[in-house]
PDB file of N, CA and C in Angstrom:
ATOM      1  N   MET A   1      71.414 114.857-126.857  1.00 82.00           N
ATOM      2  CA  MET A   1      71.543 113.882-127.923  1.00 82.00           C
ATOM      3  C   MET A   1      70.525 114.243-129.012  1.00 82.00           C
ATOM      4  N   SER A   2      70.980 114.246-130.234  1.00 87.00           N
ATOM      5  CA  SER A   2      70.111 114.626-131.350  1.00 87.00           C
ATOM      6  C   SER A   2      69.172 113.483-131.718  1.00 87.00           C
ATOM      7  N   LEU A   3      68.153 113.815-132.473  1.00 92.00           N
ATOM      8  CA  LEU A   3      67.198 112.816-132.940  1.00 92.00           C
ATOM      9  C   LEU A   3      67.887 111.773-133.813  1.00 92.00           C
ATOM     10  N   LYS A   4      68.844 112.222-134.633  1.00 87.00           N
ATOM     11  CA  LYS A   4      69.579 111.304-135.500  1.00 87.00           C
ATOM     12  C   LYS A   4      70.360 110.273-134.670  1.00 87.00           C
ATOM     13  N   GLU A   5      70.981 110.736-133.596  1.00 85.00           N
ATOM     14  CA  GLU A   5      71.734 109.834-132.722  1.00 85.00           C
ATOM     15  C   GLU A   5      70.802 108.866-131.999  1.00 85.00           C
ATOM     16  N   LYS A   6      69.654 109.355-131.549  1.00 93.00           N
ATOM     17  CA  LYS A   6      68.684 108.478-130.885  1.00 93.00           C
ATOM     18  C   LYS A   6      68.181 107.403-131.841  1.00 93.00           C
ATOM     19  N   CYS A   7      67.884 107.791-133.060  1.00 94.00           N
ATOM     20  CA  CYS A   7      67.430 106.824-134.064  1.00 94.00           C
ATOM     21  C   CYS A   7      68.504 105.786-134.368  1.00 94.00           C
ATOM     22  N   PHE A   8      69.749 106.232-134.443  1.00 89.00           N
ATOM     23  CA  PHE A   8      70.859 105.303-134.693  1.00 89.00           C
ATOM     24  C   PHE A   8      70.978 104.294-133.555  1.00 89.00           C
ATOM     25  N   ILE A   9      70.878 104.750-132.331  1.00 93.00           N
ATOM     26  CA  ILE A   9      70.980 103.860-131.172  1.00 93.00           C
ATOM     27  C   ILE A   9      69.824 102.860-131.163  1.00 93.00           C
ATOM     28  N   ILE A  10      68.619 103.327-131.428  1.00 96.00           N
ATOM     29  CA  ILE A  10      67.459 102.428-131.480  1.00 96.00           C
ATOM     30  C   ILE A  10      67.640 101.389-132.586  1.00 96.00           C
ATOM     31  N   TYR A  11      68.152 101.825-133.735  1.00 96.00           N
ATOM     32  CA  TYR A  11      68.400 100.912-134.848  1.00 96.00           C
ATOM     33  C   TYR A  11      69.408  99.831-134.451  1.00 96.00           C
ATOM     34  N   ILE A  12      70.521 100.231-133.849  1.00 95.00           N
ATOM     35  CA  ILE A  12      71.561  99.268-133.453  1.00 95.00           C
ATOM     36  C   ILE A  12      71.022  98.292-132.422  1.00 95.00           C
ATOM     37  N   ILE A  13      70.231  98.778-131.476  1.00 96.00           N
ATOM     38  CA  ILE A  13      69.635  97.890-130.476  1.00 96.00           C
ATOM     39  C   ILE A  13      68.713  96.877-131.145  1.00 96.00           C
ATOM     40  N   ALA A  14      67.872  97.331-132.069  1.00 98.00           N
ATOM     41  CA  ALA A  14      66.940  96.432-132.755  1.00 98.00           C
ATOM     42  C   ALA A  14      67.676  95.371-133.561  1.00 98.00           C
ATOM     43  N   VAL A  15      68.693  95.779-134.299  1.00 98.00           N
ATOM     44  CA  VAL A  15      69.461  94.814-135.105  1.00 98.00           C
ATOM     45  C   VAL A  15      70.230  93.853-134.198  1.00 98.00           C
ATOM     46  N   SER A  16      70.748  94.353-133.091  1.00 97.00           N
ATOM     47  CA  SER A  16      71.503  93.513-132.164  1.00 97.00           C
ATOM     48  C   SER A  16      70.609  92.477-131.495  1.00 97.00           C
ATOM     49  N   VAL A  17      69.442  92.889-131.059  1.00 97.00           N
ATOM     50  CA  VAL A  17      68.499  91.952-130.434  1.00 97.00           C
ATOM     51  C   VAL A  17      68.068  90.888-131.443  1.00 97.00           C
ATOM     52  N   THR A  18      67.786  91.315-132.658  1.00 98.00           N
ATOM     53  CA  THR A  18      67.419  90.363-133.707  1.00 98.00           C
ATOM     54  C   THR A  18      68.558  89.391-133.979  1.00 98.00           C
ATOM     55  N   SER A  19      69.782  89.889-134.046  1.00 97.00           N
ATOM     56  CA  SER A  19      70.948  89.033-134.282  1.00 97.00           C
ATOM     57  C   SER A  19      71.106  88.003-133.166  1.00 97.00           C
ATOM     58  N   PHE A  20      70.923  88.453-131.945  1.00 97.00           N
ATOM     59  CA  PHE A  20      71.022  87.551-130.788  1.00 97.00           C
ATOM     60  C   PHE A  20      70.016  86.410-130.920  1.00 97.00           C
ATOM     61  N   PHE A  21      68.763  86.744-131.219  1.00 97.00           N
ATOM     62  CA  PHE A  21      67.743  85.714-131.325  1.00 97.00           C
ATOM     63  C   PHE A  21      67.953  84.822-132.541  1.00 97.00           C
ATOM     64  N   LEU A  22      68.499  85.345-133.619  1.00 97.00           N
ATOM     65  CA  LEU A  22      68.796  84.512-134.777  1.00 97.00           C
ATOM     66  C   LEU A  22      69.820  83.437-134.433  1.00 97.00           C
ATOM     67  N   VAL A  23      70.842  83.808-133.660  1.00 97.00           N
ATOM     68  CA  VAL A  23      71.860  82.829-133.250  1.00 97.00           C
ATOM     69  C   VAL A  23      71.229  81.766-132.356  1.00 97.00           C
ATOM     70  N   ILE A  24      70.414  82.188-131.401  1.00 97.00           N
ATOM     71  CA  ILE A  24      69.766  81.228-130.500  1.00 97.00           C
ATOM     72  C   ILE A  24      68.845  80.293-131.277  1.00 97.00           C
ATOM     73  N   ILE A  25      68.023  80.851-132.153  1.00 97.00           N
ATOM     74  CA  ILE A  25      67.089  80.030-132.930  1.00 97.00           C
ATOM     75  C   ILE A  25      67.840  79.050-133.809  1.00 97.00           C
ATOM     76  N   ASP A  26      68.914  79.502-134.462  1.00 97.00           N
ATOM     77  CA  ASP A  26      69.690  78.605-135.318  1.00 97.00           C
ATOM     78  C   ASP A  26      70.341  77.498-134.508  1.00 97.00           C
ATOM     79  N   LYS A  27      70.844  77.837-133.329  1.00 96.00           N
ATOM     80  CA  LYS A  27      71.461  76.821-132.460  1.00 96.00           C
ATOM     81  C   LYS A  27      70.422  75.788-132.031  1.00 96.00           C
ATOM     82  N   LEU A  28      69.264  76.247-131.593  1.00 97.00           N
ATOM     83  CA  LEU A  28      68.208  75.315-131.175  1.00 97.00           C
ATOM     84  C   LEU A  28      67.728  74.465-132.339  1.00 97.00           C
ATOM     85  N   ASN A  29      67.597  75.059-133.512  1.00 97.00           N
ATOM     86  CA  ASN A  29      67.199  74.291-134.692  1.00 97.00           C
ATOM     87  C   ASN A  29      68.247  73.250-135.063  1.00 97.00           C
ATOM     88  N   ALA A  30      69.509  73.584-134.885  1.00 95.00           N
ATOM     89  CA  ALA A  30      70.587  72.621-135.160  1.00 95.00           C
ATOM     90  C   ALA A  30      70.497  71.442-134.200  1.00 95.00           C
ATOM     91  N   ILE A  31      70.261  71.726-132.942  1.00 96.00           N
ATOM     92  CA  ILE A  31      70.152  70.665-131.929  1.00 96.00           C
ATOM     93  C   ILE A  31      68.954  69.757-132.223  1.00 96.00           C
ATOM     94  N   ARG A  32      67.855  70.359-132.620  1.00 97.00           N
ATOM     95  CA  ARG A  32      66.607  69.614-132.840  1.00 97.00           C
ATOM     96  C   ARG A  32      66.478  69.034-134.240  1.00 97.00           C
ATOM     97  N   GLY A  33      67.457  69.269-135.092  1.00 96.00           N
ATOM     98  CA  GLY A  33      67.421  68.741-136.449  1.00 96.00           C
ATOM     99  C   GLY A  33      66.386  69.415-137.330  1.00 96.00           C
ATOM    100  N   ARG A  34      66.066  70.656-137.021  1.00 97.00           N
ATOM    101  CA  ARG A  34      65.080  71.400-137.795  1.00 97.00           C
ATOM    102  C   ARG A  34      65.761  72.269-138.850  1.00 97.00           C
ATOM    103  N   ARG A  35      64.927  72.920-139.634  1.00 97.00           N
ATOM    104  CA  ARG A  35      65.439  73.799-140.691  1.00 97.00           C
ATOM    105  C   ARG A  35      66.232  74.946-140.072  1.00 97.00           C
ATOM    106  N   ARG A  36      67.396  75.199-140.647  1.00 97.00           N
ATOM    107  CA  ARG A  36      68.322  76.188-140.109  1.00 97.00           C
ATOM    108  C   ARG A  36      68.137  77.544-140.748  1.00 97.00           C
ATOM    109  N   ILE A  37      68.673  78.555-140.071  1.00 97.00           N
ATOM    110  CA  ILE A  37      68.718  79.901-140.625  1.00 97.00           C
ATOM    111  C   ILE A  37      69.921  79.957-141.570  1.00 97.00           C
ATOM    112  N   ARG A  38      69.737  80.545-142.722  1.00 96.00           N
ATOM    113  CA  ARG A  38      70.827  80.606-143.703  1.00 96.00           C
ATOM    114  C   ARG A  38      72.009  81.384-143.136  1.00 96.00           C
ATOM    115  N   GLU A  39      73.200  80.912-143.477  1.00 96.00           N
ATOM    116  CA  GLU A  39      74.412  81.619-143.053  1.00 96.00           C
ATOM    117  C   GLU A  39      74.434  83.032-143.623  1.00 96.00           C
ATOM    118  N   SER A  40      73.924  83.191-144.831  1.00 97.00           N
ATOM    119  CA  SER A  40      73.899  84.527-145.437  1.00 97.00           C
ATOM    120  C   SER A  40      73.017  85.475-144.615  1.00 97.00           C
ATOM    121  N   THR A  41      71.933  84.974-144.049  1.00 97.00           N
ATOM    122  CA  THR A  41      71.066  85.805-143.209  1.00 97.00           C
ATOM    123  C   THR A  41      71.809  86.255-141.962  1.00 97.00           C
ATOM    124  N   LEU A  42      72.547  85.338-141.354  1.00 97.00           N
ATOM    125  CA  LEU A  42      73.331  85.687-140.167  1.00 97.00           C
ATOM    126  C   LEU A  42      74.388  86.739-140.509  1.00 97.00           C
ATOM    127  N   MET A  43      75.043  86.577-141.648  1.00 97.00           N
ATOM    128  CA  MET A  43      76.069  87.533-142.052  1.00 97.00           C
ATOM    129  C   MET A  43      75.456  88.894-142.399  1.00 97.00           C
ATOM    130  N   ILE A  44      74.283  88.894-143.011  1.00 97.00           N
ATOM    131  CA  ILE A  44      73.616  90.153-143.347  1.00 97.00           C
ATOM    132  C   ILE A  44      73.277  90.930-142.078  1.00 97.00           C
ATOM    133  N   PHE A  45      72.722  90.246-141.076  1.00 97.00           N
ATOM    134  CA  PHE A  45      72.396  90.943-139.837  1.00 97.00           C
ATOM    135  C   PHE A  45      73.644  91.433-139.126  1.00 97.00           C
ATOM    136  N   SER A  46      74.727  90.709-139.267  1.00 97.00           N
ATOM    137  CA  SER A  46      75.994  91.174-138.722  1.00 97.00           C
ATOM    138  C   SER A  46      76.430  92.448-139.433  1.00 97.00           C
ATOM    139  N   ALA A  47      76.336  92.447-140.748  1.00 97.00           N
ATOM    140  CA  ALA A  47      76.733  93.616-141.536  1.00 97.00           C
ATOM    141  C   ALA A  47      75.808  94.806-141.318  1.00 97.00           C
ATOM    142  N   LEU A  48      74.561  94.553-140.977  1.00 97.00           N
ATOM    143  CA  LEU A  48      73.607  95.633-140.734  1.00 97.00           C
ATOM    144  C   LEU A  48      73.810  96.322-139.385  1.00 97.00           C
ATOM    145  N   GLY A  49      74.711  95.767-138.559  1.00 95.00           N
ATOM    146  CA  GLY A  49      75.005  96.415-137.290  1.00 95.00           C
ATOM    147  C   GLY A  49      74.978  95.503-136.084  1.00 95.00           C
ATOM    148  N   GLY A  50      74.671  94.242-136.290  1.00 96.00           N
ATOM    149  CA  GLY A  50      74.598  93.317-135.161  1.00 96.00           C
ATOM    150  C   GLY A  50      75.858  92.502-134.947  1.00 96.00           C
ATOM    151  N   SER A  51      76.968  92.938-135.494  1.00 96.00           N
ATOM    152  CA  SER A  51      78.194  92.131-135.460  1.00 96.00           C
ATOM    153  C   SER A  51      78.712  91.872-134.050  1.00 96.00           C
ATOM    154  N   ALA A  52      78.684  92.869-133.181  1.00 96.00           N
ATOM    155  CA  ALA A  52      79.215  92.676-131.820  1.00 96.00           C
ATOM    156  C   ALA A  52      78.396  91.646-131.060  1.00 96.00           C
ATOM    157  N   VAL A  53      77.091  91.803-131.095  1.00 97.00           N
ATOM    158  CA  VAL A  53      76.213  90.865-130.381  1.00 97.00           C
ATOM    159  C   VAL A  53      76.248  89.493-131.044  1.00 97.00           C
ATOM    160  N   MET A  54      76.321  89.461-132.350  1.00 96.00           N
ATOM    161  CA  MET A  54      76.406  88.186-133.064  1.00 96.00           C
ATOM    162  C   MET A  54      77.653  87.422-132.623  1.00 96.00           C
ATOM    163  N   TYR A  55      78.780  88.107-132.555  1.00 96.00           N
ATOM    164  CA  TYR A  55      80.028  87.450-132.158  1.00 96.00           C
ATOM    165  C   TYR A  55      79.965  86.975-130.710  1.00 96.00           C
ATOM    166  N   LEU A  56      79.459  87.819-129.833  1.00 96.00           N
ATOM    167  CA  LEU A  56      79.348  87.433-128.421  1.00 96.00           C
ATOM    168  C   LEU A  56      78.400  86.256-128.229  1.00 96.00           C
ATOM    169  N   SER A  57      77.268  86.270-128.905  1.00 96.00           N
ATOM    170  CA  SER A  57      76.316  85.174-128.742  1.00 96.00           C
ATOM    171  C   SER A  57      76.821  83.890-129.400  1.00 96.00           C
ATOM    172  N   MET A  58      77.548  84.006-130.494  1.00 95.00           N
ATOM    173  CA  MET A  58      78.157  82.817-131.101  1.00 95.00           C
ATOM    174  C   MET A  58      79.071  82.122-130.101  1.00 95.00           C
ATOM    175  N   ASN A  59      79.885  82.899-129.435  1.00 95.00           N
ATOM    176  CA  ASN A  59      80.822  82.319-128.480  1.00 95.00           C
ATOM    177  C   ASN A  59      80.126  81.845-127.211  1.00 95.00           C
ATOM    178  N   ALA A  60      79.124  82.565-126.761  1.00 96.00           N
ATOM    179  CA  ALA A  60      78.398  82.172-125.552  1.00 96.00           C
ATOM    180  C   ALA A  60      77.671  80.845-125.743  1.00 96.00           C
ATOM    181  N   PHE A  61      77.117  80.631-126.937  1.00 95.00           N
ATOM    182  CA  PHE A  61      76.349  79.419-127.201  1.00 95.00           C
ATOM    183  C   PHE A  61      77.127  78.390-128.023  1.00 95.00           C
ATOM    184  N   HIS A  62      78.408  78.637-128.247  1.00 93.00           N
ATOM    185  CA  HIS A  62      79.276  77.733-129.009  1.00 93.00           C
ATOM    186  C   HIS A  62      78.638  77.360-130.350  1.00 93.00           C
ATOM    187  N   HIS A  63      78.225  78.380-131.066  1.00 94.00           N
ATOM    188  CA  HIS A  63      77.547  78.158-132.337  1.00 94.00           C
ATOM    189  C   HIS A  63      78.328  78.849-133.452  1.00 94.00           C
ATOM    190  N   LYS A  64      78.613  78.115-134.495  1.00 94.00           N
ATOM    191  CA  LYS A  64      79.359  78.606-135.660  1.00 94.00           C
ATOM    192  C   LYS A  64      80.807  78.949-135.312  1.00 94.00           C
ATOM    193  N   THR A  65      81.302  78.424-134.208  1.00 93.00           N
ATOM    194  CA  THR A  65      82.661  78.757-133.784  1.00 93.00           C
ATOM    195  C   THR A  65      83.722  77.933-134.509  1.00 93.00           C
ATOM    196  N   GLN A  66      83.314  76.993-135.323  1.00 94.00           N
ATOM    197  CA  GLN A  66      84.259  76.206-136.107  1.00 94.00           C
ATOM    198  C   GLN A  66      84.319  76.667-137.560  1.00 94.00           C
ATOM    199  N   LYS A  67      83.500  77.632-137.897  1.00 94.00           N
ATOM    200  CA  LYS A  67      83.439  78.115-139.278  1.00 94.00           C
ATOM    201  C   LYS A  67      84.241  79.401-139.405  1.00 94.00           C
ATOM    202  N   ASN A  68      85.265  79.357-140.236  1.00 95.00           N
ATOM    203  CA  ASN A  68      86.138  80.523-140.412  1.00 95.00           C
ATOM    204  C   ASN A  68      85.391  81.756-140.899  1.00 95.00           C
ATOM    205  N   LYS A  69      84.347  81.533-141.697  1.00 94.00           N
ATOM    206  CA  LYS A  69      83.552  82.653-142.195  1.00 94.00           C
ATOM    207  C   LYS A  69      83.014  83.482-141.024  1.00 94.00           C
ATOM    208  N   PHE A  70      82.664  82.821-139.946  1.00 95.00           N
ATOM    209  CA  PHE A  70      82.111  83.512-138.788  1.00 95.00           C
ATOM    210  C   PHE A  70      83.187  83.921-137.789  1.00 95.00           C
ATOM    211  N   VAL A  71      84.149  83.052-137.570  1.00 95.00           N
ATOM    212  CA  VAL A  71      85.210  83.341-136.593  1.00 95.00           C
ATOM    213  C   VAL A  71      86.030  84.560-137.004  1.00 95.00           C
ATOM    214  N   PHE A  72      86.312  84.697-138.292  1.00 96.00           N
ATOM    215  CA  PHE A  72      87.104  85.829-138.774  1.00 96.00           C
ATOM    216  C   PHE A  72      86.251  86.914-139.432  1.00 96.00           C
ATOM    217  N   GLY A  73      85.183  86.497-140.091  1.00 96.00           N
ATOM    218  CA  GLY A  73      84.360  87.438-140.837  1.00 96.00           C
ATOM    219  C   GLY A  73      83.604  88.422-139.958  1.00 96.00           C
ATOM    220  N   ILE A  74      83.009  87.943-138.890  1.00 97.00           N
ATOM    221  CA  ILE A  74      82.217  88.830-138.053  1.00 97.00           C
ATOM    222  C   ILE A  74      83.092  89.845-137.311  1.00 97.00           C
ATOM    223  N   PRO A  75      84.227  89.454-136.736  1.00 97.00           N
ATOM    224  CA  PRO A  75      85.095  90.485-136.146  1.00 97.00           C
ATOM    225  C   PRO A  75      85.606  91.489-137.190  1.00 97.00           C
ATOM    226  N   LEU A  76      85.838  91.027-138.414  1.00 97.00           N
ATOM    227  CA  LEU A  76      86.257  91.939-139.482  1.00 97.00           C
ATOM    228  C   LEU A  76      85.147  92.941-139.809  1.00 97.00           C
ATOM    229  N   ILE A  77      83.928  92.452-139.886  1.00 97.00           N
ATOM    230  CA  ILE A  77      82.786  93.347-140.127  1.00 97.00           C
ATOM    231  C   ILE A  77      82.687  94.363-139.000  1.00 97.00           C
ATOM    232  N   PHE A  78      82.852  93.913-137.771  1.00 97.00           N
ATOM    233  CA  PHE A  78      82.782  94.811-136.618  1.00 97.00           C
ATOM    234  C   PHE A  78      83.869  95.887-136.696  1.00 97.00           C
ATOM    235  N   ALA A  79      85.084  95.488-137.048  1.00 97.00           N
ATOM    236  CA  ALA A  79      86.191  96.448-137.157  1.00 97.00           C
ATOM    237  C   ALA A  79      85.900  97.500-138.225  1.00 97.00           C
ATOM    238  N   VAL A  80      85.386  97.055-139.357  1.00 97.00           N
ATOM    239  CA  VAL A  80      85.054  97.990-140.437  1.00 97.00           C
ATOM    240  C   VAL A  80      83.950  98.951-139.978  1.00 97.00           C
ATOM    241  N   GLN A  81      82.958  98.432-139.278  1.00 95.00           N
ATOM    242  CA  GLN A  81      81.878  99.282-138.778  1.00 95.00           C
ATOM    243  C   GLN A  81      82.414 100.326-137.796  1.00 95.00           C
ATOM    244  N   CYS A  82      83.320  99.928-136.932  1.00 94.00           N
ATOM    245  CA  CYS A  82      83.913 100.876-135.978  1.00 94.00           C
ATOM    246  C   CYS A  82      84.687 101.975-136.710  1.00 94.00           C
ATOM    247  N   ILE A  83      85.428 101.596-137.734  1.00 95.00           N
ATOM    248  CA  ILE A  83      86.185 102.576-138.516  1.00 95.00           C
ATOM    249  C   ILE A  83      85.236 103.547-139.205  1.00 95.00           C
ATOM    250  N   ILE A  84      84.169 103.029-139.793  1.00 92.00           N
ATOM    251  CA  ILE A  84      83.197 103.890-140.475  1.00 92.00           C
ATOM    252  C   ILE A  84      82.559 104.866-139.501  1.00 92.00           C
ATOM    253  N   ILE A  85      82.175 104.390-138.330  1.00 89.00           N
ATOM    254  CA  ILE A  85      81.557 105.269-137.332  1.00 89.00           C
ATOM    255  C   ILE A  85      82.557 106.328-136.847  1.00 89.00           C
ATOM    256  N   ALA A  86      83.800 105.917-136.609  1.00 92.00           N
ATOM    257  CA  ALA A  86      84.814 106.874-136.159  1.00 92.00           C
ATOM    258  C   ALA A  86      85.052 107.946-137.217  1.00 92.00           C
ATOM    259  N   LEU A  87      85.144 107.532-138.471  1.00 93.00           N
ATOM    260  CA  LEU A  87      85.349 108.505-139.548  1.00 93.00           C
ATOM    261  C   LEU A  87      84.140 109.419-139.712  1.00 93.00           C
ATOM    262  N   ALA A  88      82.956 108.868-139.554  1.00 88.00           N
ATOM    263  CA  ALA A  88      81.742 109.682-139.667  1.00 88.00           C
ATOM    264  C   ALA A  88      81.714 110.766-138.607  1.00 88.00           C
ATOM    265  N   TYR A  89      82.091 110.420-137.392  1.00 85.00           N
ATOM    266  CA  TYR A  89      82.109 111.418-136.313  1.00 85.00           C
ATOM    267  C   TYR A  89      83.260 112.416-136.494  1.00 85.00           C
ATOM    268  N   LYS A  90      84.404 111.906-136.961  1.00 90.00           N
ATOM    269  CA  LYS A  90      85.553 112.799-137.153  1.00 90.00           C
ATOM    270  C   LYS A  90      85.262 113.866-138.190  1.00 90.00           C
ATOM    271  N   TYR A  91      84.574 113.461-139.259  1.00 89.00           N
ATOM    272  CA  TYR A  91      84.312 114.407-140.349  1.00 89.00           C
ATOM    273  C   TYR A  91      82.903 115.003-140.298  1.00 89.00           C
ATOM    274  N   GLY A  92      82.254 114.857-139.146  1.00 80.00           N
ATOM    275  CA  GLY A  92      80.962 115.499-138.952  1.00 80.00           C
ATOM    276  C   GLY A  92      79.817 114.914-139.744  1.00 80.00           C
ATOM    277  N   LEU A  93      79.923 113.661-140.115  1.00 72.00           N
ATOM    278  CA  LEU A  93      78.851 113.033-140.878  1.00 72.00           C
ATOM    279  C   LEU A  93      77.849 112.339-139.958  1.00 72.00           C
ATOM    280  N   GLY A  94      78.175 112.233-138.668  1.00 57.00           N
ATOM    281  CA  GLY A  94      77.321 111.489-137.734  1.00 57.00           C
ATOM    282  C   GLY A  94      76.299 112.312-137.044  1.00 57.00           C
TER     283      GLY A  94
END
């Protein structure tokens, strides 16, 4: 495995872990009536590579599952990311 691939994997893990904790923190803040994490922040972390974990944690904790922006938007972001990665590997950009 090349250094570039290792760095990519570490990056995805870091963004995914952060996305997971953002969903948990936002859910707990919602329950406790505290200040929430902005929806734009959640979407940005999804777009940065945390979309799979964001979607799984949303469903696991029943958070943002009534908002179409998240129910449809995050899987769409994930699909686009998969296409980009597949094309990058196909054309030797990865």
